[in-house]
Amino acid sequence: MRPGDVEDEGAYARAGGRLPGDPVPDPGLGEAAGVLPSEAEQRRRLLYGRVLIRLLPVLLIVVAVLYDLLTPRYFTAGPLYTAAPLVAAAVYSRRGTVLTGVTVVAAVIGLQLGKGVIHYVDSLTELISIATAAALAVVVNTFVRRAGERLVSVREIAEAAQRAVLPEPAERIGGFEIAACYEAAQADAFIGGDLYAVQDSPRGIRLIVGDVRGKGMGAVAAVAVVIGAFREAAEQEATLEAVAQRLERALAREGTRREGLDAFEGFTTAVLAELPHGDGVVRILNRGHPPPLLLYADGTLRPLPARESALPLGMGELGVWPDRAEEAPFPGGATLLLYTDGLSEARDARGEFYDPHERLAGCVFRHPTELLGTLAEDVRRHSGGGMADDMALLAVRRPCHIL
């Protein structure tokens, strides 16, 4: 069976995404349906960790009380009593922190009265120290809550910026099934220098995935410029070559407004794709970007490298080469995967790069969302959870019923 020879999409789905005679997927990527076991395990561990942390102040008090009850009168569990309200300050509300502090002080007073040592200087000093720690815990809790509120505000702003600059594409456009995924390398960041966009046009579905040189807000500003120019050009221009030239001019204008090194060395690697309505082909124009991958319905994988090298966008001053879009068959059931180098340059503990060609060969997926979810999980596992660069993924599947 050749790639794309799938007549009954329902039977294909009922077969679990594989056809008779298809190779068995790699165990690391083959579990595309549902939540991966590794994800479920991570969620369980996170849940258990949160429960344990929330129970820790109570456990400290219980252990401290038992220690005082089971040891001679001059033995004390003062450090445990002191730790309980301080831990509560980080995990409880203000009310919970106050209750923890009051419980600790009451427990110490009761135990000292029971042992008959409350009138001793050492016992009084211990009680004052524990009460002081409980009061400080309430102050600490106030600062923690304020910092948490500020963090929530910052995250909401970051999420709004991501939705504005990189809106999630619709799941189906022009009959094609579409999914996108973005993961920033920087902790607690939502957007960086990678980009993707999907635009329907009179000449077909047009896509872009790119990587802006640089980091920080300067890169985000360039991302906004590229996506804005792409959406306008994709709607108006007759060819992918003309779209690329519009992006080149937009980045040139942006470069004149920048200061310092970026004014001379700013550039964007990008790959543009066009899926004409009614034609089983895909047109690719690559400007210095990792080549897309075409995954057929039977698990066969084909890279789509550019036949001629081209400079990234924004480097037109170094030379002028005519852009040439290259065409490849795109049969029903096949999925086009575009990605940034955050995927292909992810390293494991031994320094080995992640190879999407090797990892995806022989695997089949019923929907682009399954492909991207599985791929993102696998690269996180490969890199040990620490990404060195941002990663943007965009997948488009041509259902079998589209001619």
Short mmCIF file of C-alpha atoms in Angstrom, two decimals:
data_model
loop_
_atom_site.label_atom_id
_atom_site.label_comp_id
_atom_site.label_asym_id
_atom_site.label_seq_id
_atom_site.Cartn_x
_atom_site.Cartn_y
_atom_site.Cartn_z
CA MET A 1 0.00 0.00 0.00
CA ARG A 2 1.38 3.35 -1.04
CA PRO A 3 1.22 6.51 1.13
CA GLY A 4 -2.17 8.12 0.83
CA ASP A 5 -4.05 5.05 -0.51
CA VAL A 6 -6.69 5.21 2.19
CA GLU A 7 -10.27 5.13 1.00
CA ASP A 8 -12.22 4.57 4.20
CA GLU A 9 -11.17 7.10 6.82
CA GLY A 10 -13.59 5.58 9.33
CA ALA A 11 -11.95 2.17 9.00
CA TYR A 12 -8.57 3.83 9.33
CA ALA A 13 -9.63 5.44 12.59
CA ARG A 14 -11.25 2.23 13.90
CA ALA A 15 -7.99 0.40 13.23
CA GLY A 16 -6.35 2.64 15.79
CA GLY A 17 -4.66 4.82 13.17
CA ARG A 18 -2.75 1.88 11.61
CA LEU A 19 -3.41 -0.17 8.53
CA PRO A 20 -2.77 -3.89 8.04
CA GLY A 21 0.89 -4.47 7.36
CA ASP A 22 1.95 -1.12 8.78
CA PRO A 23 5.10 -1.11 10.93
CA VAL A 24 4.61 -1.06 14.67
CA PRO A 25 5.28 2.49 15.96
CA ASP A 26 8.20 3.25 18.23
CA PRO A 27 7.05 2.66 21.84
CA GLY A 28 8.32 6.13 22.70
CA LEU A 29 5.90 7.78 20.28
CA GLY A 30 3.29 5.19 19.43
CA GLU A 31 0.92 5.86 22.32
CA ALA A 32 -0.71 8.78 20.57
CA ALA A 33 -4.28 8.24 21.73
CA GLY A 34 -5.26 9.72 25.06
CA VAL A 35 -2.94 10.83 27.84
CA LEU A 36 0.50 9.31 27.79
CA PRO A 37 1.42 7.16 30.80
CA SER A 38 4.38 9.41 31.54
CA GLU A 39 2.09 12.44 31.68
CA ALA A 40 -0.35 10.64 33.98
CA GLU A 41 2.49 9.55 36.22
CA GLN A 42 3.81 13.11 36.41
CA ARG A 43 0.36 14.38 37.35
CA ARG A 44 0.00 11.78 40.08
CA ARG A 45 3.40 12.64 41.51
CA LEU A 46 2.55 16.34 41.44
CA LEU A 47 -0.76 15.69 43.20
CA TYR A 48 0.89 13.55 45.87
CA GLY A 49 3.56 16.19 46.41
CA ARG A 50 0.98 18.93 46.87
CA VAL A 51 -1.02 16.85 49.35
CA LEU A 52 2.12 16.04 51.34
CA ILE A 53 3.18 19.68 51.49
CA ARG A 54 -0.25 20.78 52.69
CA LEU A 55 -0.23 18.11 55.39
CA LEU A 56 3.32 18.92 56.52
CA PRO A 57 2.43 21.56 59.19
CA VAL A 58 -0.08 19.17 60.76
CA LEU A 59 2.44 16.32 60.70
CA LEU A 60 5.08 18.51 62.34
CA ILE A 61 2.71 19.41 65.17
CA VAL A 62 1.62 15.80 65.70
CA VAL A 63 5.21 14.54 65.75
CA ALA A 64 6.27 17.33 68.13
CA VAL A 65 3.43 16.59 70.56
CA LEU A 66 4.17 12.86 70.54
CA TYR A 67 7.86 13.56 71.12
CA ASP A 68 7.09 15.75 74.14
CA LEU A 69 4.66 13.19 75.57
CA LEU A 70 7.03 10.24 75.18
CA THR A 71 10.27 11.84 76.39
CA PRO A 72 11.45 13.10 79.80
CA ARG A 73 10.29 16.51 80.98
CA TYR A 74 13.45 18.41 79.95
CA PHE A 75 13.42 17.15 76.37
CA THR A 76 11.71 19.49 73.90
CA ALA A 77 10.54 19.48 70.30
CA GLY A 78 10.88 23.26 69.97
CA PRO A 79 12.36 23.23 66.43
CA LEU A 80 9.38 21.26 65.13
CA TYR A 81 6.92 23.68 66.72
CA THR A 82 8.81 26.59 65.18
CA ALA A 83 8.87 25.01 61.72
CA ALA A 84 5.12 24.26 61.55
CA PRO A 85 3.79 27.86 61.23
CA LEU A 86 6.66 28.84 58.91
CA VAL A 87 5.79 26.00 56.53
CA ALA A 88 2.11 26.93 56.82
CA ALA A 89 2.95 30.49 55.74
CA ALA A 90 4.03 29.19 52.34
CA VAL A 91 1.13 26.80 51.67
CA TYR A 92 -1.88 28.03 53.65
CA SER A 93 -4.06 31.10 53.57
CA ARG A 94 -3.64 33.81 56.21
CA ARG A 95 -6.40 32.22 58.29
CA GLY A 96 -4.76 28.80 58.05
CA THR A 97 -1.40 30.27 59.08
CA VAL A 98 -2.92 32.03 62.09
CA LEU A 99 -4.72 28.83 63.17
CA THR A 100 -1.48 26.86 62.83
CA GLY A 101 0.39 29.39 64.98
CA VAL A 102 -2.34 29.45 67.65
CA THR A 103 -2.43 25.63 67.71
CA VAL A 104 1.34 25.43 68.15
CA VAL A 105 1.42 27.98 71.00
CA ALA A 106 -1.54 26.32 72.73
CA ALA A 107 0.07 22.89 72.41
CA VAL A 108 3.36 24.13 73.91
CA ILE A 109 1.60 25.86 76.83
CA GLY A 110 -0.50 22.76 77.53
CA LEU A 111 2.50 20.43 77.46
CA GLN A 112 4.61 22.71 79.65
CA LEU A 113 1.79 22.94 82.20
CA GLY A 114 1.38 19.18 82.11
CA LYS A 115 5.10 18.66 82.75
CA GLY A 116 5.18 21.41 85.38
CA VAL A 117 8.06 23.28 83.67
CA ILE A 118 6.29 26.38 82.44
CA HIS A 119 7.79 28.52 85.24
CA TYR A 120 11.36 27.68 84.24
CA VAL A 121 13.37 30.26 82.31
CA ASP A 122 14.27 27.82 79.52
CA SER A 123 10.65 26.86 79.00
CA LEU A 124 9.50 30.49 78.99
CA THR A 125 12.22 31.39 76.49
CA GLU A 126 11.15 28.51 74.23
CA LEU A 127 7.51 29.60 74.40
CA ILE A 128 8.40 33.19 73.47
CA SER A 129 10.54 31.97 70.56
CA ILE A 130 7.77 29.78 69.20
CA ALA A 131 5.18 32.56 69.56
CA THR A 132 7.52 34.97 67.76
CA ALA A 133 7.99 32.46 64.91
CA ALA A 134 4.20 32.08 64.65
CA ALA A 135 3.75 35.86 64.41
CA LEU A 136 6.51 36.13 61.79
CA ALA A 137 4.81 33.33 59.83
CA VAL A 138 1.70 35.51 59.47
CA VAL A 139 3.86 38.37 58.14
CA VAL A 140 5.61 36.02 55.72
CA ASN A 141 2.27 34.68 54.55
CA THR A 142 1.14 38.23 53.71
CA PHE A 143 4.18 38.81 51.51
CA VAL A 144 3.81 35.39 49.86
CA ARG A 145 0.17 36.07 49.01
CA ARG A 146 1.02 39.48 47.51
CA ALA A 147 3.85 37.99 45.45
CA GLY A 148 1.50 35.25 44.27
CA GLU A 149 -1.09 37.81 43.21
CA ARG A 150 1.55 39.72 41.25
CA LEU A 151 2.71 36.49 39.60
CA VAL A 152 -0.86 35.62 38.60
CA SER A 153 -1.23 39.10 37.10
CA VAL A 154 2.00 38.74 35.14
CA ARG A 155 0.97 35.31 33.85
CA GLU A 156 -2.42 36.64 32.76
CA ILE A 157 -0.71 39.46 30.86
CA ALA A 158 1.70 36.98 29.25
CA GLU A 159 -1.18 34.72 28.22
CA ALA A 160 -3.04 37.69 26.74
CA ALA A 161 0.08 38.69 24.81
CA GLN A 162 0.45 35.16 23.47
CA ARG A 163 -3.19 35.04 22.35
CA ALA A 164 -2.77 38.43 20.65
CA VAL A 165 0.54 37.68 18.90
CA LEU A 166 0.18 33.91 18.40
CA PRO A 167 -3.54 33.10 18.37
CA GLU A 168 -4.43 29.43 18.36
CA PRO A 169 -5.52 28.45 14.83
CA ALA A 170 -8.92 26.91 14.27
CA GLU A 171 -9.00 23.12 14.39
CA ARG A 172 -10.31 22.97 10.83
CA ILE A 173 -9.69 25.47 8.05
CA GLY A 174 -10.70 24.86 4.44
CA GLY A 175 -11.31 21.19 5.25
CA PHE A 176 -7.80 20.67 6.66
CA GLU A 177 -7.25 19.56 10.27
CA ILE A 178 -4.80 21.88 12.04
CA ALA A 179 -2.99 21.94 15.38
CA ALA A 180 -0.27 24.18 16.81
CA CYS A 181 1.96 24.01 19.87
CA TYR A 182 4.35 26.54 21.42
CA GLU A 183 6.72 25.95 24.33
CA ALA A 184 9.03 28.69 25.55
CA ALA A 185 12.42 27.63 26.91
CA GLN A 186 12.39 30.33 29.61
CA ALA A 187 10.58 29.29 32.78
CA ASP A 188 7.13 30.90 33.25
CA ALA A 189 7.35 32.44 29.77
CA PHE A 190 4.58 31.99 27.21
CA ILE A 191 6.09 33.48 24.08
CA GLY A 192 9.56 34.10 22.70
CA GLY A 193 11.16 34.36 19.29
CA ASP A 194 9.41 31.47 17.51
CA LEU A 195 6.26 32.01 15.49
CA TYR A 196 3.54 30.30 13.49
CA ALA A 197 0.46 31.46 11.62
CA VAL A 198 -2.26 30.00 9.41
CA GLN A 199 -4.20 32.09 6.92
CA ASP A 200 -6.96 31.07 4.52
CA SER A 201 -6.76 32.86 1.18
CA PRO A 202 -8.39 32.71 -2.24
CA ARG A 203 -5.43 30.59 -3.43
CA GLY A 204 -5.43 28.10 -0.57
CA ILE A 205 -4.36 27.68 3.03
CA ARG A 206 -1.07 29.46 3.68
CA LEU A 207 1.19 28.70 6.64
CA ILE A 208 4.35 30.06 8.17
CA VAL A 209 6.65 28.79 10.91
CA GLY A 210 9.69 30.87 11.79
CA ASP A 211 12.39 31.67 14.31
CA VAL A 212 13.43 35.26 14.99
CA ARG A 213 17.05 35.86 15.92
CA GLY A 214 17.44 37.09 19.48
CA LYS A 215 15.55 36.91 22.75
CA GLY A 216 13.32 39.02 24.93
CA MET A 217 10.90 41.74 23.96
CA GLY A 218 12.88 42.66 20.84
CA ALA A 219 12.26 39.17 19.44
CA VAL A 220 8.59 39.32 20.42
CA ALA A 221 8.24 42.66 18.59
CA ALA A 222 9.81 41.11 15.47
CA VAL A 223 7.42 38.16 15.75
CA ALA A 224 4.47 40.56 15.75
CA VAL A 225 5.88 42.32 12.65
CA VAL A 226 6.38 39.05 10.73
CA ILE A 227 2.96 37.64 11.58
CA GLY A 228 1.19 40.90 10.78
CA ALA A 229 2.95 41.18 7.43
CA PHE A 230 2.30 37.51 6.66
CA ARG A 231 -1.44 37.70 7.29
CA GLU A 232 -1.77 40.71 5.02
CA ALA A 233 0.47 39.30 2.30
CA ALA A 234 -1.09 35.83 2.40
CA GLU A 235 -4.47 37.36 1.70
CA GLN A 236 -3.33 39.68 -1.08
CA GLU A 237 -0.37 38.16 -2.92
CA ALA A 238 -0.79 35.72 -5.79
CA THR A 239 2.25 33.52 -5.02
CA LEU A 240 4.34 32.34 -2.07
CA GLU A 241 7.32 34.07 -3.65
CA ALA A 242 5.50 37.40 -3.44
CA VAL A 243 4.55 36.69 0.18
CA ALA A 244 8.21 36.09 1.04
CA GLN A 245 9.21 39.38 -0.57
CA ARG A 246 6.57 41.24 1.43
CA LEU A 247 8.02 39.74 4.61
CA GLU A 248 11.51 40.74 3.51
CA ARG A 249 10.44 44.34 3.06
CA ALA A 250 8.58 44.38 6.40
CA LEU A 251 11.68 43.17 8.25
CA ALA A 252 13.83 45.71 6.42
CA ARG A 253 11.56 48.50 7.62
CA GLU A 254 11.65 47.07 11.15
CA GLY A 255 15.46 46.93 11.03
CA THR A 256 15.73 50.64 10.38
CA ARG A 257 13.84 51.32 13.63
CA ARG A 258 16.08 49.12 15.78
CA GLU A 259 19.14 50.28 17.63
CA GLY A 260 22.45 48.57 18.21
CA LEU A 261 23.43 45.16 16.92
CA ASP A 262 19.92 44.07 15.91
CA ALA A 263 19.75 46.97 13.47
CA PHE A 264 22.40 45.23 11.37
CA GLU A 265 22.13 41.54 12.18
CA GLY A 266 18.44 40.88 12.78
CA PHE A 267 16.96 38.08 10.68
CA THR A 268 14.26 35.42 10.73
CA THR A 269 14.47 31.86 9.45
CA ALA A 270 11.11 30.77 8.09
CA VAL A 271 9.34 28.17 6.00
CA LEU A 272 6.17 29.09 4.13
CA ALA A 273 3.67 26.55 2.83
CA GLU A 274 0.62 26.71 0.59
CA LEU A 275 -2.14 24.12 0.33
CA PRO A 276 -4.21 24.96 -2.77
CA HIS A 277 -7.93 24.30 -2.60
CA GLY A 278 -8.84 21.15 -4.50
CA ASP A 279 -5.26 20.10 -5.34
CA GLY A 280 -3.48 17.25 -3.56
CA VAL A 281 -0.18 19.14 -3.40
CA VAL A 282 1.77 21.34 -1.02
CA ARG A 283 4.05 24.18 -2.08
CA ILE A 284 7.03 24.94 0.16
CA LEU A 285 9.28 28.01 0.25
CA ASN A 286 12.18 27.74 2.68
CA ARG A 287 14.28 30.67 3.90
CA GLY A 288 17.04 29.06 5.96
CA HIS A 289 14.72 27.00 8.17
CA PRO A 290 14.62 23.28 9.14
CA PRO A 291 12.78 21.39 6.38
CA PRO A 292 9.17 20.31 6.96
CA LEU A 293 8.26 16.64 7.32
CA LEU A 294 5.45 14.86 5.50
CA LEU A 295 3.94 11.92 7.40
CA TYR A 296 1.88 9.59 5.21
CA ALA A 297 -1.10 7.60 6.46
CA ASP A 298 0.89 4.34 6.54
CA GLY A 299 3.69 5.73 8.73
CA THR A 300 6.07 6.55 5.91
CA LEU A 301 7.92 9.80 6.53
CA ARG A 302 9.39 12.10 3.91
CA PRO A 303 11.41 15.26 4.58
CA LEU A 304 10.85 18.19 2.23
CA PRO A 305 14.25 19.93 2.03
CA ALA A 306 14.80 22.90 -0.27
CA ARG A 307 16.64 22.05 -3.48
CA GLU A 308 18.36 25.44 -3.41
CA SER A 309 19.65 27.19 -0.29
CA ALA A 310 18.23 30.61 0.56
CA LEU A 311 19.10 33.27 3.09
CA PRO A 312 16.79 33.90 6.05
CA LEU A 313 14.32 36.76 5.87
CA GLY A 314 15.82 40.13 6.73
CA MET A 315 19.19 39.43 5.08
CA GLY A 316 18.34 40.77 1.62
CA GLU A 317 21.17 43.28 1.73
CA LEU A 318 23.71 40.45 1.56
CA GLY A 319 22.49 39.27 -1.80
CA VAL A 320 19.44 38.79 -3.97
CA TRP A 321 18.33 35.31 -4.99
CA PRO A 322 14.93 34.70 -6.56
CA ASP A 323 12.58 32.75 -4.30
CA ARG A 324 11.29 29.48 -5.73
CA ALA A 325 8.44 27.53 -4.19
CA GLU A 326 8.79 23.77 -4.56
CA GLU A 327 5.82 21.44 -4.98
CA ALA A 328 5.26 17.97 -3.50
CA PRO A 329 2.29 15.56 -3.46
CA PHE A 330 0.08 15.86 -0.38
CA PRO A 331 -2.37 12.91 -0.48
CA GLY A 332 -5.34 12.29 1.75
CA GLY A 333 -4.48 11.03 5.22
CA ALA A 334 -1.04 12.67 5.17
CA THR A 335 0.13 15.24 7.73
CA LEU A 336 2.52 18.13 7.13
CA LEU A 337 4.70 18.99 10.13
CA LEU A 338 6.51 22.32 10.38
CA TYR A 339 8.77 23.02 13.37
CA THR A 340 11.53 25.27 14.68
CA ASP A 341 15.03 24.25 15.72
CA GLY A 342 13.96 24.07 19.37
CA LEU A 343 12.79 20.57 18.41
CA SER A 344 15.71 19.36 16.32
CA GLU A 345 18.38 20.92 18.57
CA ALA A 346 17.05 19.61 21.89
CA ARG A 347 19.83 17.61 23.58
CA ASP A 348 19.77 14.74 26.02
CA ALA A 349 22.16 14.21 28.94
CA ARG A 350 24.79 12.82 26.54
CA GLY A 351 24.58 15.85 24.28
CA GLU A 352 22.80 14.02 21.45
CA PHE A 353 20.33 16.02 19.36
CA TYR A 354 16.69 15.03 19.06
CA ASP A 355 16.02 13.57 15.61
CA PRO A 356 12.33 14.01 14.65
CA HIS A 357 12.87 12.00 11.45
CA GLU A 358 14.10 8.98 13.39
CA ARG A 359 11.52 9.30 16.18
CA LEU A 360 8.51 9.71 13.89
CA ALA A 361 9.40 7.12 11.25
CA GLY A 362 6.82 4.34 11.29
CA CYS A 363 4.38 6.18 13.58
CA VAL A 364 0.83 7.05 12.66
CA PHE A 365 -1.55 9.54 14.26
CA ARG A 366 -5.26 10.04 13.79
CA HIS A 367 -5.18 13.82 14.32
CA PRO A 368 -2.55 16.60 14.33
CA THR A 369 -3.29 17.27 18.00
CA GLU A 370 -2.19 13.73 18.88
CA LEU A 371 0.95 14.14 16.82
CA LEU A 372 2.00 17.41 18.49
CA GLY A 373 1.08 16.28 21.99
CA THR A 374 3.08 13.08 21.62
CA LEU A 375 6.01 14.85 19.97
CA ALA A 376 6.20 17.57 22.63
CA GLU A 377 6.12 14.99 25.42
CA ASP A 378 8.81 12.92 23.73
CA VAL A 379 11.19 15.85 23.26
CA ARG A 380 10.68 16.90 26.89
CA ARG A 381 11.54 13.36 27.94
CA HIS A 382 14.59 13.39 25.65
CA SER A 383 15.89 16.68 27.06
CA GLY A 384 15.08 15.84 30.67
CA GLY A 385 12.42 18.54 30.85
CA GLY A 386 14.84 21.41 30.24
CA MET A 387 14.49 23.06 26.82
CA ALA A 388 17.46 25.09 25.60
CA ASP A 389 15.44 26.98 23.00
CA ASP A 390 11.83 27.85 22.24
CA MET A 391 9.88 25.31 20.21
CA ALA A 392 7.01 25.95 17.81
CA LEU A 393 5.14 23.12 16.09
CA LEU A 394 2.46 23.33 13.41
CA ALA A 395 0.76 20.28 11.88
CA VAL A 396 -1.81 20.14 9.07
CA ARG A 397 -3.57 16.94 8.01
CA ARG A 398 -5.44 16.44 4.76
CA PRO A 399 -8.43 14.19 5.53
CA CYS A 400 -8.97 11.34 3.11
CA HIS A 401 -12.22 12.74 1.72
CA ILE A 402 -10.53 15.94 0.46
CA LEU A 403 -9.64 15.55 -3.19
#
